[in-house]
Structures are given as structure tokens and as C-alpha cells.
Amino acid sequence: LVELVVVMAVVAVLLSLGLPALQNMIHRSKIEGAARTTASMMRNARFEAIKQAVPAIVRVDTSTNDVVSFVDDNADFVLDAGELRLGHLILPGGVQLAAPASQNFVDGLDTQGTAGWASFITDGSVVSSGAFRLADSRGNFLEVRVEPAATARIQLRKWDGSNWMYQGEGGTGWTWY
């Protein structure tokens, strides 16, 4: 019985030490997964614009907390009946479209009301370079940036409290809260 109590005490101590790290990893994977999925949807929209020779859109909306990509046959920046939907992501709990103070959830891309979008045209370029920004409940911010407009390179950056940084920029990894 004493051995069992000792083993349970050791397990309790190990759990108390490991649980915060596990929670951090879960929060980090939610926001990073949403950002990587959004980046993938942007790459796919770019390829579809080239392949089908029609504009393709990646649209985010804070009112629905989702990201949708589609081929925009009528160039109205809205997914209409009959238009090919390329992807749809409902952001996971604890992740929303948001930015650090004094910044917008969409930077440089087109916006209207609660929505913003990136428009890819038939040569594979994007109409405007810019970014979509995501936040989690712990104060981490990631952005999916597409620039320059001519080549539409898509990358992830993280807010470090004063600047947006690419992974490994400055010789350091991202710091998570």
C-alpha cells in the first residue's frame, strides 16, 4: 500500500510539471495549424488561378471566423452558387482573426466590413501584397503574408511584441506565450 501511495505521488508530481507544457503545445498547434492551413489554401488558390485562367480568392471573415478559397468566375469576391470552392476552414476554438493593438486583421489586402480577401490572377500574381492575421487567447499572433505581388510568395510570420518575424529570422526561433 505504501508503494502504491509513493507511485501515485510521483505520478501526480510529474503530471503537475508536464500539464502546463502540454497545454502550451495544444494552444500553439491550434494557431499554427490554422495559419499553415490558410497558407496552403492561398497556394492552392494561386495554382487554380493559373490552371483555370480565372481569378481565385481567399476570403477571411471575422463575423463567421472562417477562411474560404474559391474560383471567382464573376469577379465579385464572394462565393456564389456554381463557383468552385477550393477549401474552407472554420478557425478552431481559441483562434480568431485579430492583430496586435493598432493593427488590422488584414494588412494591405482588400477589405469590406468584416471580410478581407487576397485575389490571385491568371498569371499567378496577387492583386495586392499583404497578410491575414490570426491570434490565440494567450496573446500569440501569426500572419500569413503574400508578397511581393508579382510572385505571390506566401510565408508565415509571428509577432514578437514589436516586429513581425519569419521563423529563424535573427538566428532565433519563435517565442510562444
PDB file of N, CA, C and O in Angstrom, residues 104-149:
ATOM      1  N   ASN A 104      -4.497  45.963 -38.057  1.00  0.00           N
ATOM      2  CA  ASN A 104      -5.721  45.339 -38.548  1.00  0.00           C
ATOM      3  C   ASN A 104      -5.505  43.855 -38.807  1.00  0.00           C
ATOM      4  O   ASN A 104      -4.395  43.428 -39.089  1.00  0.00           O
ATOM      5  N   PHE A 105      -6.599  43.078 -38.764  1.00  0.00           N
ATOM      6  CA  PHE A 105      -6.502  41.639 -39.021  1.00  0.00           C
ATOM      7  C   PHE A 105      -6.163  41.357 -40.478  1.00  0.00           C
ATOM      8  O   PHE A 105      -5.727  40.273 -40.818  1.00  0.00           O
ATOM      9  N   VAL A 106      -6.363  42.352 -41.362  1.00  0.00           N
ATOM     10  CA  VAL A 106      -5.936  42.261 -42.761  1.00  0.00           C
ATOM     11  C   VAL A 106      -4.995  43.427 -43.011  1.00  0.00           C
ATOM     12  O   VAL A 106      -5.330  44.573 -42.717  1.00  0.00           O
ATOM     13  N   ASP A 107      -3.823  43.138 -43.537  1.00  0.00           N
ATOM     14  CA  ASP A 107      -2.835  44.180 -43.802  1.00  0.00           C
ATOM     15  C   ASP A 107      -2.546  44.234 -45.296  1.00  0.00           C
ATOM     16  O   ASP A 107      -2.016  43.275 -45.856  1.00  0.00           O
ATOM     17  N   GLY A 108      -2.919  45.338 -45.942  1.00  0.00           N
ATOM     18  CA  GLY A 108      -2.563  45.553 -47.339  1.00  0.00           C
ATOM     19  C   GLY A 108      -3.472  44.891 -48.354  1.00  0.00           C
ATOM     20  O   GLY A 108      -3.429  45.227 -49.528  1.00  0.00           O
ATOM     21  N   LEU A 109      -4.278  43.935 -47.946  1.00  0.00           N
ATOM     22  CA  LEU A 109      -5.188  43.255 -48.866  1.00  0.00           C
ATOM     23  C   LEU A 109      -6.533  43.978 -48.876  1.00  0.00           C
ATOM     24  O   LEU A 109      -6.764  44.878 -48.075  1.00  0.00           O
ATOM     25  N   ASP A 110      -7.415  43.579 -49.767  1.00  0.00           N
ATOM     26  CA  ASP A 110      -8.716  44.226 -49.872  1.00  0.00           C
ATOM     27  C   ASP A 110      -9.610  43.851 -48.703  1.00  0.00           C
ATOM     28  O   ASP A 110      -9.606  42.717 -48.230  1.00  0.00           O
ATOM     29  N   THR A 111     -10.406  44.813 -48.229  1.00  0.00           N
ATOM     30  CA  THR A 111     -11.348  44.578 -47.142  1.00  0.00           C
ATOM     31  C   THR A 111     -12.675  45.250 -47.437  1.00  0.00           C
ATOM     32  O   THR A 111     -12.750  46.221 -48.193  1.00  0.00           O
ATOM     33  N   GLN A 112     -13.700  44.706 -46.819  1.00  0.00           N
ATOM     34  CA  GLN A 112     -15.018  45.329 -46.838  1.00  0.00           C
ATOM     35  C   GLN A 112     -15.778  44.812 -45.628  1.00  0.00           C
ATOM     36  O   GLN A 112     -16.019  43.597 -45.514  1.00  0.00           O
ATOM     37  N   GLY A 113     -16.102  45.699 -44.707  1.00  0.00           N
ATOM     38  CA  GLY A 113     -16.805  45.293 -43.497  1.00  0.00           C
ATOM     39  C   GLY A 113     -15.965  44.342 -42.663  1.00  0.00           C
ATOM     40  O   GLY A 113     -14.832  44.638 -42.302  1.00  0.00           O
ATOM     41  N   THR A 114     -16.522  43.168 -42.390  1.00  0.00           N
ATOM     42  CA  THR A 114     -15.829  42.179 -41.552  1.00  0.00           C
ATOM     43  C   THR A 114     -14.993  41.202 -42.364  1.00  0.00           C
ATOM     44  O   THR A 114     -14.441  40.257 -41.813  1.00  0.00           O
ATOM     45  N   ALA A 115     -14.909  41.409 -43.668  1.00  0.00           N
ATOM     46  CA  ALA A 115     -14.211  40.471 -44.547  1.00  0.00           C
ATOM     47  C   ALA A 115     -12.982  41.111 -45.190  1.00  0.00           C
ATOM     48  O   ALA A 115     -12.914  42.318 -45.393  1.00  0.00           O
ATOM     49  N   GLY A 116     -12.040  40.258 -45.515  1.00  0.00           N
ATOM     50  CA  GLY A 116     -10.860  40.658 -46.268  1.00  0.00           C
ATOM     51  C   GLY A 116     -10.514  39.542 -47.225  1.00  0.00           C
ATOM     52  O   GLY A 116     -10.890  38.391 -47.003  1.00  0.00           O
ATOM     53  N   TRP A 117      -9.826  39.847 -48.324  1.00  0.00           N
ATOM     54  CA  TRP A 117      -9.503  38.807 -49.287  1.00  0.00           C
ATOM     55  C   TRP A 117      -8.227  39.101 -50.060  1.00  0.00           C
ATOM     56  O   TRP A 117      -7.819  40.234 -50.204  1.00  0.00           O
ATOM     57  N   ALA A 118      -7.638  38.024 -50.516  1.00  0.00           N
ATOM     58  CA  ALA A 118      -6.487  38.077 -51.415  1.00  0.00           C
ATOM     59  C   ALA A 118      -6.976  37.583 -52.771  1.00  0.00           C
ATOM     60  O   ALA A 118      -7.620  36.540 -52.851  1.00  0.00           O
ATOM     61  N   SER A 119      -6.686  38.340 -53.827  1.00  0.00           N
ATOM     62  CA  SER A 119      -7.133  37.997 -55.175  1.00  0.00           C
ATOM     63  C   SER A 119      -5.944  37.568 -56.021  1.00  0.00           C
ATOM     64  O   SER A 119      -5.035  38.359 -56.265  1.00  0.00           O
ATOM     65  N   PHE A 120      -5.958  36.322 -56.453  1.00  0.00           N
ATOM     66  CA  PHE A 120      -4.915  35.800 -57.331  1.00  0.00           C
ATOM     67  C   PHE A 120      -5.414  35.844 -58.757  1.00  0.00           C
ATOM     68  O   PHE A 120      -6.552  35.453 -59.043  1.00  0.00           O
ATOM     69  N   ILE A 121      -4.577  36.326 -59.672  1.00  0.00           N
ATOM     70  CA  ILE A 121      -4.991  36.438 -61.070  1.00  0.00           C
ATOM     71  C   ILE A 121      -4.287  35.386 -61.921  1.00  0.00           C
ATOM     72  O   ILE A 121      -3.456  34.632 -61.432  1.00  0.00           O
ATOM     73  N   THR A 122      -4.647  35.346 -63.190  1.00  0.00           N
ATOM     74  CA  THR A 122      -4.296  34.224 -64.064  1.00  0.00           C
ATOM     75  C   THR A 122      -2.798  34.022 -64.282  1.00  0.00           C
ATOM     76  O   THR A 122      -2.394  32.934 -64.678  1.00  0.00           O
ATOM     77  N   ASP A 123      -1.984  35.028 -64.041  1.00  0.00           N
ATOM     78  CA  ASP A 123      -0.537  34.835 -64.205  1.00  0.00           C
ATOM     79  C   ASP A 123       0.134  34.376 -62.911  1.00  0.00           C
ATOM     80  O   ASP A 123       1.350  34.270 -62.837  1.00  0.00           O
ATOM     81  N   GLY A 124      -0.665  34.128 -61.862  1.00  0.00           N
ATOM     82  CA  GLY A 124      -0.126  33.640 -60.600  1.00  0.00           C
ATOM     83  C   GLY A 124       0.255  34.726 -59.625  1.00  0.00           C
ATOM     84  O   GLY A 124       0.695  34.433 -58.516  1.00  0.00           O
ATOM     85  N   SER A 125       0.078  35.963 -60.009  1.00  0.00           N
ATOM     86  CA  SER A 125       0.393  37.055 -59.087  1.00  0.00           C
ATOM     87  C   SER A 125      -0.831  37.365 -58.229  1.00  0.00           C
ATOM     88  O   SER A 125      -1.935  36.895 -58.488  1.00  0.00           O
ATOM     89  N   VAL A 126      -0.619  38.159 -57.203  1.00  0.00           N
ATOM     90  CA  VAL A 126      -1.706  38.598 -56.337  1.00  0.00           C
ATOM     91  C   VAL A 126      -1.935  40.083 -56.612  1.00  0.00           C
ATOM     92  O   VAL A 126      -0.992  40.820 -56.889  1.00  0.00           O
ATOM     93  N   VAL A 127      -3.193  40.515 -56.569  1.00  0.00           N
ATOM     94  CA  VAL A 127      -3.505  41.909 -56.883  1.00  0.00           C
ATOM     95  C   VAL A 127      -2.791  42.854 -55.925  1.00  0.00           C
ATOM     96  O   VAL A 127      -2.208  43.852 -56.339  1.00  0.00           O
ATOM     97  N   SER A 128      -2.826  42.567 -54.637  1.00  0.00           N
ATOM     98  CA  SER A 128      -2.157  43.388 -53.626  1.00  0.00           C
ATOM     99  C   SER A 128      -1.392  42.472 -52.682  1.00  0.00           C
ATOM    100  O   SER A 128      -1.910  41.443 -52.272  1.00  0.00           O
ATOM    101  N   SER A 129      -0.183  42.866 -52.329  1.00  0.00           N
ATOM    102  CA  SER A 129       0.536  42.080 -51.333  1.00  0.00           C
ATOM    103  C   SER A 129       0.043  42.490 -49.947  1.00  0.00           C
ATOM    104  O   SER A 129      -0.433  43.608 -49.746  1.00  0.00           O
ATOM    105  N   GLY A 130       0.126  41.565 -49.012  1.00  0.00           N
ATOM    106  CA  GLY A 130      -0.347  41.849 -47.667  1.00  0.00           C
ATOM    107  C   GLY A 130      -0.459  40.578 -46.852  1.00  0.00           C
ATOM    108  O   GLY A 130       0.161  39.563 -47.183  1.00  0.00           O
ATOM    109  N   ALA A 131      -1.301  40.628 -45.789  1.00  0.00           N
ATOM    110  CA  ALA A 131      -1.361  39.494 -44.870  1.00  0.00           C
ATOM    111  C   ALA A 131      -2.718  39.385 -44.186  1.00  0.00           C
ATOM    112  O   ALA A 131      -3.424  40.379 -44.016  1.00  0.00           O
ATOM    113  N   PHE A 132      -3.033  38.147 -43.797  1.00  0.00           N
ATOM    114  CA  PHE A 132      -4.123  37.847 -42.876  1.00  0.00           C
ATOM    115  C   PHE A 132      -3.476  37.554 -41.533  1.00  0.00           C
ATOM    116  O   PHE A 132      -2.452  36.878 -41.472  1.00  0.00           O
ATOM    117  N   ARG A 133      -4.106  38.019 -40.445  1.00  0.00           N
ATOM    118  CA  ARG A 133      -3.512  37.835 -39.125  1.00  0.00           C
ATOM    119  C   ARG A 133      -4.444  37.046 -38.214  1.00  0.00           C
ATOM    120  O   ARG A 133      -5.649  37.264 -38.192  1.00  0.00           O
ATOM    121  N   LEU A 134      -3.829  36.136 -37.465  1.00  0.00           N
ATOM    122  CA  LEU A 134      -4.557  35.272 -36.539  1.00  0.00           C
ATOM    123  C   LEU A 134      -4.006  35.454 -35.132  1.00  0.00           C
ATOM    124  O   LEU A 134      -2.814  35.701 -34.960  1.00  0.00           O
ATOM    125  N   ALA A 135      -4.879  35.286 -34.142  1.00  0.00           N
ATOM    126  CA  ALA A 135      -4.469  35.415 -32.749  1.00  0.00           C
ATOM    127  C   ALA A 135      -5.054  34.276 -31.935  1.00  0.00           C
ATOM    128  O   ALA A 135      -6.089  33.711 -32.297  1.00  0.00           O
ATOM    129  N   ASP A 136      -4.375  33.947 -30.846  1.00  0.00           N
ATOM    130  CA  ASP A 136      -4.943  32.976 -29.913  1.00  0.00           C
ATOM    131  C   ASP A 136      -5.227  33.663 -28.586  1.00  0.00           C
ATOM    132  O   ASP A 136      -4.927  34.854 -28.410  1.00  0.00           O
ATOM    133  N   SER A 137      -5.802  32.951 -27.669  1.00  0.00           N
ATOM    134  CA  SER A 137      -6.220  33.532 -26.393  1.00  0.00           C
ATOM    135  C   SER A 137      -5.052  33.853 -25.468  1.00  0.00           C
ATOM    136  O   SER A 137      -5.237  34.497 -24.447  1.00  0.00           O
ATOM    137  N   ARG A 138      -3.849  33.446 -25.828  1.00  0.00           N
ATOM    138  CA  ARG A 138      -2.672  33.684 -24.988  1.00  0.00           C
ATOM    139  C   ARG A 138      -1.824  34.861 -25.455  1.00  0.00           C
ATOM    140  O   ARG A 138      -0.759  35.107 -24.923  1.00  0.00           O
ATOM    141  N   GLY A 139      -2.269  35.559 -26.500  1.00  0.00           N
ATOM    142  CA  GLY A 139      -1.527  36.717 -26.979  1.00  0.00           C
ATOM    143  C   GLY A 139      -0.499  36.407 -28.045  1.00  0.00           C
ATOM    144  O   GLY A 139       0.371  37.227 -28.319  1.00  0.00           O
ATOM    145  N   ASN A 140      -0.584  35.241 -28.677  1.00  0.00           N
ATOM    146  CA  ASN A 140       0.281  34.920 -29.810  1.00  0.00           C
ATOM    147  C   ASN A 140      -0.403  35.392 -31.090  1.00  0.00           C
ATOM    148  O   ASN A 140      -1.611  35.233 -31.245  1.00  0.00           O
ATOM    149  N   PHE A 141       0.376  35.961 -31.993  1.00  0.00           N
ATOM    150  CA  PHE A 141      -0.147  36.425 -33.272  1.00  0.00           C
ATOM    151  C   PHE A 141       0.697  35.842 -34.395  1.00  0.00           C
ATOM    152  O   PHE A 141       1.921  35.911 -34.346  1.00  0.00           O
ATOM    153  N   LEU A 142       0.041  35.282 -35.401  1.00  0.00           N
ATOM    154  CA  LEU A 142       0.705  34.807 -36.615  1.00  0.00           C
ATOM    155  C   LEU A 142       0.069  35.500 -37.802  1.00  0.00           C
ATOM    156  O   LEU A 142      -1.128  35.801 -37.781  1.00  0.00           O
ATOM    157  N   GLU A 143       0.859  35.751 -38.821  1.00  0.00           N
ATOM    158  CA  GLU A 143       0.292  36.282 -40.052  1.00  0.00           C
ATOM    159  C   GLU A 143       0.709  35.409 -41.221  1.00  0.00           C
ATOM    160  O   GLU A 143       1.810  34.866 -41.244  1.00  0.00           O
ATOM    161  N   VAL A 144      -0.203  35.294 -42.181  1.00  0.00           N
ATOM    162  CA  VAL A 144       0.064  34.612 -43.435  1.00  0.00           C
ATOM    163  C   VAL A 144       0.275  35.725 -44.448  1.00  0.00           C
ATOM    164  O   VAL A 144      -0.666  36.411 -44.832  1.00  0.00           O
ATOM    165  N   ARG A 145       1.523  35.934 -44.844  1.00  0.00           N
ATOM    166  CA  ARG A 145       1.886  37.061 -45.705  1.00  0.00           C
ATOM    167  C   ARG A 145       2.124  36.595 -47.123  1.00  0.00           C
ATOM    168  O   ARG A 145       2.783  35.572 -47.347  1.00  0.00           O
ATOM    169  N   VAL A 146       1.586  37.356 -48.092  1.00  0.00           N
ATOM    170  CA  VAL A 146       1.826  37.108 -49.503  1.00  0.00           C
ATOM    171  C   VAL A 146       2.478  38.365 -50.088  1.00  0.00           C
ATOM    172  O   VAL A 146       1.891  39.445 -50.078  1.00  0.00           O
ATOM    173  N   GLU A 147       3.718  38.216 -50.535  1.00  0.00           N
ATOM    174  CA  GLU A 147       4.461  39.309 -51.164  1.00  0.00           C
ATOM    175  C   GLU A 147       5.737  38.775 -51.791  1.00  0.00           C
ATOM    176  O   GLU A 147       6.226  37.733 -51.345  1.00  0.00           O
ATOM    177  N   PRO A 148       6.273  39.399 -52.765  1.00  0.00           N
ATOM    178  CA  PRO A 148       5.749  40.552 -53.482  1.00  0.00           C
ATOM    179  C   PRO A 148       4.570  40.165 -54.368  1.00  0.00           C
ATOM    180  O   PRO A 148       4.337  38.979 -54.637  1.00  0.00           O
ATOM    181  N   ALA A 149       3.859  41.164 -54.825  1.00  0.00           N
ATOM    182  CA  ALA A 149       2.650  40.911 -55.605  1.00  0.00           C
ATOM    183  C   ALA A 149       2.939  40.117 -56.875  1.00  0.00           C
ATOM    184  O   ALA A 149       2.174  39.229 -57.253  1.00  0.00           O
TER     185      ALA A 149
END
